[in-house]
mmCIF file of C-alpha atoms in Angstrom:
data_model
loop_
_atom_site.group_PDB
_atom_site.id
_atom_site.type_symbol
_atom_site.label_atom_id
_atom_site.label_comp_id
_atom_site.label_asym_id
_atom_site.label_seq_id
_atom_site.Cartn_x
_atom_site.Cartn_y
_atom_site.Cartn_z
ATOM 1 C CA ASP A 1 6.511 11.101 -14.896
ATOM 2 C CA THR A 2 5.810 9.652 -11.052
ATOM 3 C CA GLU A 3 3.084 8.306 -12.057
ATOM 4 C CA VAL A 4 1.555 4.393 -11.838
ATOM 5 C CA THR A 5 -1.658 4.664 -14.565
ATOM 6 C CA GLN A 6 -4.445 1.711 -14.009
ATOM 7 C CA THR A 7 -6.428 1.731 -16.927
ATOM 8 C CA PRO A 8 -9.600 0.819 -16.422
ATOM 9 C CA LYS A 9 -10.681 2.331 -13.756
ATOM 10 C CA HIS A 10 -13.752 0.394 -13.431
ATOM 11 C CA LEU A 11 -14.296 -3.404 -14.549
ATOM 12 C CA VAL A 12 -18.335 -4.625 -14.750
ATOM 13 C CA MET A 13 -17.631 -9.138 -15.871
ATOM 14 C CA GLY A 14 -19.556 -11.752 -15.736
ATOM 15 C CA MET A 15 -17.682 -15.030 -14.647
ATOM 16 C CA THR A 16 -17.881 -16.873 -17.964
ATOM 17 C CA ASN A 17 -15.586 -13.216 -19.215
ATOM 18 C CA LYS A 18 -11.990 -13.058 -19.395
ATOM 19 C CA LYS A 19 -9.819 -9.487 -19.317
ATOM 20 C CA SER A 20 -7.180 -7.978 -18.026
ATOM 21 C CA LEU A 21 -5.875 -4.961 -16.246
ATOM 22 C CA LYS A 22 -3.125 -2.975 -17.257
ATOM 23 C CA CYS A 23 -0.233 -1.182 -15.029
ATOM 24 C CA GLU A 24 1.571 1.153 -16.741
ATOM 25 C CA GLN A 25 5.371 3.844 -15.008
ATOM 26 C CA HIS A 26 7.403 5.203 -16.666
ATOM 27 C CA MET A 27 9.453 6.441 -13.334
ATOM 28 C CA GLY A 28 12.236 3.326 -14.782
ATOM 29 C CA HIS A 29 11.306 1.661 -11.518
ATOM 30 C CA ARG A 30 12.135 -2.361 -12.061
ATOM 31 C CA ALA A 31 9.987 -3.260 -9.262
ATOM 32 C CA MET A 32 6.012 -4.509 -9.636
ATOM 33 C CA TYR A 33 3.160 -5.073 -7.352
ATOM 34 C CA TRP A 34 -0.507 -6.656 -7.540
ATOM 35 C CA TYR A 35 -2.337 -6.940 -4.283
ATOM 36 C CA LYS A 36 -6.533 -7.117 -3.960
ATOM 37 C CA GLN A 37 -8.472 -5.029 -2.164
ATOM 38 C CA LYS A 38 -11.597 -5.659 0.108
ATOM 39 C CA ALA A 39 -13.645 -2.925 1.639
ATOM 40 C CA LYS A 40 -11.849 -0.370 4.387
ATOM 41 C CA LYS A 41 -9.673 -3.447 4.637
ATOM 42 C CA PRO A 42 -5.272 -2.803 3.905
ATOM 43 C CA PRO A 43 -4.107 -3.769 0.063
ATOM 44 C CA GLU A 44 -3.546 -8.126 0.156
ATOM 45 C CA LEU A 45 -0.268 -8.779 -2.429
ATOM 46 C CA MET A 46 -0.799 -11.237 -4.297
ATOM 47 C CA PHE A 47 2.497 -10.780 -7.247
ATOM 48 C CA VAL A 48 5.794 -9.443 -6.776
ATOM 49 C CA TYR A 49 7.723 -8.339 -9.885
ATOM 50 C CA SER A 50 11.350 -7.428 -10.163
ATOM 51 C CA TYR A 51 13.101 -6.985 -12.635
ATOM 52 C CA GLU A 52 10.970 -8.738 -14.606
ATOM 53 C CA LYS A 53 10.567 -11.911 -12.977
ATOM 54 C CA LEU A 54 7.912 -13.167 -10.995
ATOM 55 C CA SER A 55 9.148 -12.944 -7.308
ATOM 56 C CA ILE A 56 6.274 -13.131 -5.353
ATOM 57 C CA ASN A 57 3.623 -15.799 -5.824
ATOM 58 C CA GLU A 58 1.573 -14.963 -2.718
ATOM 59 C CA SER A 59 -0.807 -18.597 -4.130
ATOM 60 C CA VAL A 60 -3.355 -16.679 -5.850
ATOM 61 C CA PRO A 61 -5.780 -18.860 -7.261
ATOM 62 C CA SER A 62 -4.684 -19.831 -11.206
ATOM 63 C CA ARG A 63 -7.857 -17.695 -12.117
ATOM 64 C CA PHE A 64 -5.250 -14.815 -12.014
ATOM 65 C CA SER A 65 -2.651 -15.022 -14.100
ATOM 66 C CA PRO A 66 0.463 -12.130 -13.996
ATOM 67 C CA GLU A 67 2.448 -10.517 -17.031
ATOM 68 C CA CYS A 68 5.374 -8.872 -17.276
ATOM 69 C CA PRO A 69 5.766 -7.990 -20.911
ATOM 70 C CA ASN A 70 8.691 -5.146 -20.094
ATOM 71 C CA SER A 71 9.784 -3.473 -17.399
ATOM 72 C CA SER A 72 7.492 -0.768 -17.860
ATOM 73 C CA LEU A 73 4.466 -2.355 -18.190
ATOM 74 C CA LEU A 74 2.584 -5.756 -15.688
ATOM 75 C CA ASN A 75 -0.041 -6.738 -16.718
ATOM 76 C CA LEU A 76 -3.500 -9.322 -14.438
ATOM 77 C CA HIS A 77 -5.506 -11.455 -17.439
ATOM 78 C CA LEU A 78 -8.844 -12.373 -15.300
ATOM 79 C CA HIS A 79 -10.299 -15.405 -16.394
ATOM 80 C CA ALA A 80 -12.785 -17.014 -13.877
ATOM 81 C CA LEU A 81 -13.834 -14.955 -11.813
ATOM 82 C CA GLN A 82 -15.954 -15.551 -8.434
ATOM 83 C CA PRO A 83 -18.114 -12.718 -7.082
ATOM 84 C CA GLU A 84 -15.874 -12.544 -4.384
ATOM 85 C CA ASP A 85 -13.378 -11.606 -6.064
ATOM 86 C CA SER A 86 -15.375 -7.777 -6.880
ATOM 87 C CA ALA A 87 -12.151 -4.933 -5.545
ATOM 88 C CA LEU A 88 -9.905 -2.927 -6.138
ATOM 89 C CA TYR A 89 -6.785 -4.172 -7.548
ATOM 90 C CA LEU A 90 -3.679 -1.792 -7.292
ATOM 91 C CA CYS A 91 -0.496 -2.365 -8.486
ATOM 92 C CA ALA A 92 2.819 -0.665 -7.310
ATOM 93 C CA SER A 93 6.260 0.244 -8.664
ATOM 94 C CA SER A 94 9.644 1.348 -6.406
ATOM 95 C CA GLN A 95 12.631 1.515 -7.462
ATOM 96 C CA ASP A 96 14.074 -2.054 -6.250
ATOM 97 C CA PHE A 97 12.980 -4.477 -4.552
ATOM 98 C CA GLY A 98 14.761 -3.954 -1.527
ATOM 99 C CA ALA A 99 13.150 -1.994 1.290
ATOM 100 C CA HIS A 100 13.897 0.873 1.531
ATOM 101 C CA TYR A 101 12.609 2.162 -1.742
ATOM 102 C CA GLY A 102 9.590 3.276 -0.788
ATOM 103 C CA TYR A 103 6.092 2.668 -3.135
ATOM 104 C CA THR A 104 4.163 4.312 -5.654
ATOM 105 C CA PHE A 105 0.481 3.467 -6.221
ATOM 106 C CA GLY A 106 -1.774 3.571 -8.836
ATOM 107 C CA SER A 107 -5.391 4.696 -8.197
ATOM 108 C CA GLY A 108 -6.594 0.766 -9.224
ATOM 109 C CA THR A 109 -8.925 -0.887 -10.621
ATOM 110 C CA ARG A 110 -12.519 -1.535 -9.598
ATOM 111 C CA LEU A 111 -13.514 -5.105 -10.280
ATOM 112 C CA THR A 112 -17.357 -5.989 -9.864
ATOM 113 C CA VAL A 113 -18.104 -9.537 -10.657
ATOM 114 C CA VAL A 114 -21.318 -10.612 -11.847
ATOM 115 C CA ALA B 1 6.012 -13.227 11.204
ATOM 116 C CA GLN B 2 5.810 -9.054 11.997
ATOM 117 C CA THR B 3 2.199 -8.209 11.938
ATOM 118 C CA VAL B 4 0.856 -4.279 13.192
ATOM 119 C CA THR B 5 -1.459 -3.320 14.533
ATOM 120 C CA GLN B 6 -4.261 0.310 14.314
ATOM 121 C CA SER B 7 -6.350 -0.257 17.539
ATOM 122 C CA GLN B 8 -8.514 2.860 16.360
ATOM 123 C CA PRO B 9 -10.637 1.934 13.901
ATOM 124 C CA GLU B 10 -11.908 5.127 13.564
ATOM 125 C CA MET B 11 -11.539 8.996 14.909
ATOM 126 C CA SER B 12 -12.643 12.683 14.382
ATOM 127 C CA VAL B 13 -10.565 15.847 14.537
ATOM 128 C CA GLN B 14 -11.716 19.472 14.334
ATOM 129 C CA GLU B 15 -10.234 21.525 11.062
ATOM 130 C CA ALA B 16 -7.581 23.075 13.083
ATOM 131 C CA GLU B 17 -6.850 20.486 15.389
ATOM 132 C CA THR B 18 -4.475 18.045 16.108
ATOM 133 C CA VAL B 19 -4.894 14.244 15.864
ATOM 134 C CA THR B 20 -2.569 11.368 16.753
ATOM 135 C CA LEU B 21 -2.974 7.823 14.965
ATOM 136 C CA SER B 22 -1.768 5.018 17.054
ATOM 137 C CA CYS B 23 0.323 2.094 15.757
ATOM 138 C CA THR B 24 2.007 -0.501 17.135
ATOM 139 C CA TYR B 25 4.187 -3.537 15.495
ATOM 140 C CA ASP B 26 5.680 -6.715 16.539
ATOM 141 C CA THR B 27 9.125 -8.162 15.634
ATOM 142 C CA SER B 28 12.006 -9.522 16.410
ATOM 143 C CA GLU B 29 14.307 -7.608 14.353
ATOM 144 C CA SER B 30 16.330 -4.705 14.955
ATOM 145 C CA ASP B 31 16.054 -2.761 11.700
ATOM 146 C CA TYR B 32 13.839 -1.874 9.785
ATOM 147 C CA TYR B 33 11.127 0.722 7.492
ATOM 148 C CA LEU B 34 8.435 2.133 8.414
ATOM 149 C CA PHE B 35 6.106 4.141 7.186
ATOM 150 C CA TRP B 36 2.083 5.726 7.211
ATOM 151 C CA TYR B 37 -0.152 5.850 3.840
ATOM 152 C CA LYS B 38 -2.937 7.688 3.286
ATOM 153 C CA GLN B 39 -5.682 6.186 0.887
ATOM 154 C CA PRO B 40 -8.274 9.120 0.420
ATOM 155 C CA PRO B 41 -11.701 8.234 -1.391
ATOM 156 C CA SER B 42 -9.819 8.488 -4.598
ATOM 157 C CA ARG B 43 -8.278 4.930 -3.911
ATOM 158 C CA GLN B 44 -4.604 5.488 -4.583
ATOM 159 C CA MET B 45 -2.223 5.056 -1.834
ATOM 160 C CA ILE B 46 -0.308 7.860 -0.304
ATOM 161 C CA LEU B 47 3.337 7.638 0.965
ATOM 162 C CA VAL B 48 2.598 9.964 4.260
ATOM 163 C CA ILE B 49 6.017 9.283 6.479
ATOM 164 C CA ARG B 50 8.900 6.358 6.444
ATOM 165 C CA GLN B 51 10.655 6.584 9.240
ATOM 166 C CA GLU B 52 13.994 4.156 9.566
ATOM 167 C CA ALA B 53 14.110 1.681 12.577
ATOM 168 C CA TYR B 54 17.993 2.434 13.363
ATOM 169 C CA LYS B 55 17.654 6.422 13.411
ATOM 170 C CA GLN B 56 16.508 7.653 16.985
ATOM 171 C CA GLN B 57 15.232 10.677 14.960
ATOM 172 C CA ASN B 58 11.318 11.222 15.066
ATOM 173 C CA ALA B 59 10.499 11.832 11.008
ATOM 174 C CA THR B 60 8.600 14.724 10.085
ATOM 175 C CA GLU B 61 7.480 16.352 6.405
ATOM 176 C CA ASN B 62 4.978 19.467 7.257
ATOM 177 C CA ARG B 63 1.968 19.414 9.153
ATOM 178 C CA PHE B 64 2.453 15.427 10.060
ATOM 179 C CA SER B 65 5.554 13.607 12.245
ATOM 180 C CA VAL B 66 6.155 10.161 14.287
ATOM 181 C CA ASN B 67 5.779 9.497 17.577
ATOM 182 C CA PHE B 68 8.529 6.333 16.819
ATOM 183 C CA GLN B 69 9.631 4.573 20.421
ATOM 184 C CA LYS B 70 11.632 1.585 19.492
ATOM 185 C CA ALA B 71 11.615 -0.104 22.619
ATOM 186 C CA ALA B 72 7.796 0.026 23.201
ATOM 187 C CA LYS B 73 6.817 -1.108 19.156
ATOM 188 C CA SER B 74 5.314 2.012 19.024
ATOM 189 C CA PHE B 75 4.775 4.172 16.271
ATOM 190 C CA SER B 76 2.263 6.955 16.567
ATOM 191 C CA LEU B 77 1.098 9.343 13.513
ATOM 192 C CA LYS B 78 0.831 13.525 14.390
ATOM 193 C CA ILE B 79 -1.580 15.153 12.173
ATOM 194 C CA SER B 80 -1.438 19.417 12.891
ATOM 195 C CA ASP B 81 -3.468 22.509 11.653
ATOM 196 C CA SER B 82 -5.574 18.900 10.713
ATOM 197 C CA GLN B 83 -7.629 19.599 6.957
ATOM 198 C CA LEU B 84 -10.740 18.217 5.503
ATOM 199 C CA GLY B 85 -8.458 17.697 2.371
ATOM 200 C CA ASP B 86 -6.421 14.599 5.297
ATOM 201 C CA ALA B 87 -10.327 12.979 5.617
ATOM 202 C CA ALA B 88 -9.068 9.492 4.746
ATOM 203 C CA MET B 89 -7.727 5.714 5.250
ATOM 204 C CA TYR B 90 -4.419 5.260 7.876
ATOM 205 C CA PHE B 91 -2.672 2.928 7.506
ATOM 206 C CA CYS B 92 -0.021 2.050 8.602
ATOM 207 C CA ALA B 93 2.705 -0.419 7.883
ATOM 208 C CA TYR B 94 6.205 -2.279 8.563
ATOM 209 C CA ARG B 95 8.748 -3.981 6.101
ATOM 210 C CA SER B 96 12.066 -6.208 7.072
ATOM 211 C CA MET B 97 15.637 -5.038 6.242
ATOM 212 C CA GLU B 98 15.534 -8.369 4.501
ATOM 213 C CA TYR B 99 15.889 -7.542 0.313
ATOM 214 C CA GLY B 100 12.773 -9.721 -0.887
ATOM 215 C CA ASN B 101 10.662 -8.966 1.681
ATOM 216 C CA LYS B 102 6.910 -7.872 1.859
ATOM 217 C CA LEU B 103 5.287 -4.709 2.994
ATOM 218 C CA VAL B 104 2.513 -5.920 5.843
ATOM 219 C CA PHE B 105 -0.527 -2.946 6.771
ATOM 220 C CA GLY B 106 -2.222 -2.665 9.591
ATOM 221 C CA ALA B 107 -6.181 -2.674 9.749
ATOM 222 C CA GLY B 108 -6.450 1.053 9.046
ATOM 223 C CA THR B 109 -7.527 3.129 9.852
ATOM 224 C CA ILE B 110 -10.305 5.734 8.691
ATOM 225 C CA LEU B 111 -9.929 9.722 9.782
ATOM 226 C CA ARG B 112 -13.356 11.955 9.764
ATOM 227 C CA VAL B 113 -12.406 16.161 9.979
ATOM 228 C CA LYS B 114 -15.377 18.056 10.718
ATOM 229 C CA SER B 115 -15.601 21.501 9.695
#
């Protein structure tokens, strides 16, 4: 298995809803990442987990809450989002957090906040 | 802080022709990694090619090759024999050798392939 699987592919939620995005990989990778991507823009890093511990939090608002239950799974819990949070949310993984390891990306969750 | 610049917002190429996408970067480091990623409409970011800065030889992957000019801090991507499936957004990216440093992306270039 050489994939990063993200579910759901599309999500529409109201500003008062609570939802979660899920990311899964079975490549034995020990670093996992959440990115936010607006249309025709590069991805912006949100969080990095390395060996199941939060390594980087790019000053993301607390309405986004990451969770890494085990080495294969990464969740992003969403609560009280704003319309400007509508974006493509990409998950990625790499064998380790060193520079020479390439990233494997999922195909993302398209989130719309109404 | 490192920066990556892609000066071409959009490019077009005729099928079977060759196209070059430009990328420059700014860094004070001597060793680092450079990448080209492709993002088709399917949304998944796909690694196209990777270059290690300390290696003089330009990386090549089938129809994709780079022209890495370390002194000029330039890292262009050449796509030969362009195919319709090459149409995508292409991102140039930089990563420091320092453990834990994040990937820095350029703004991207949209490549259109004409049949």
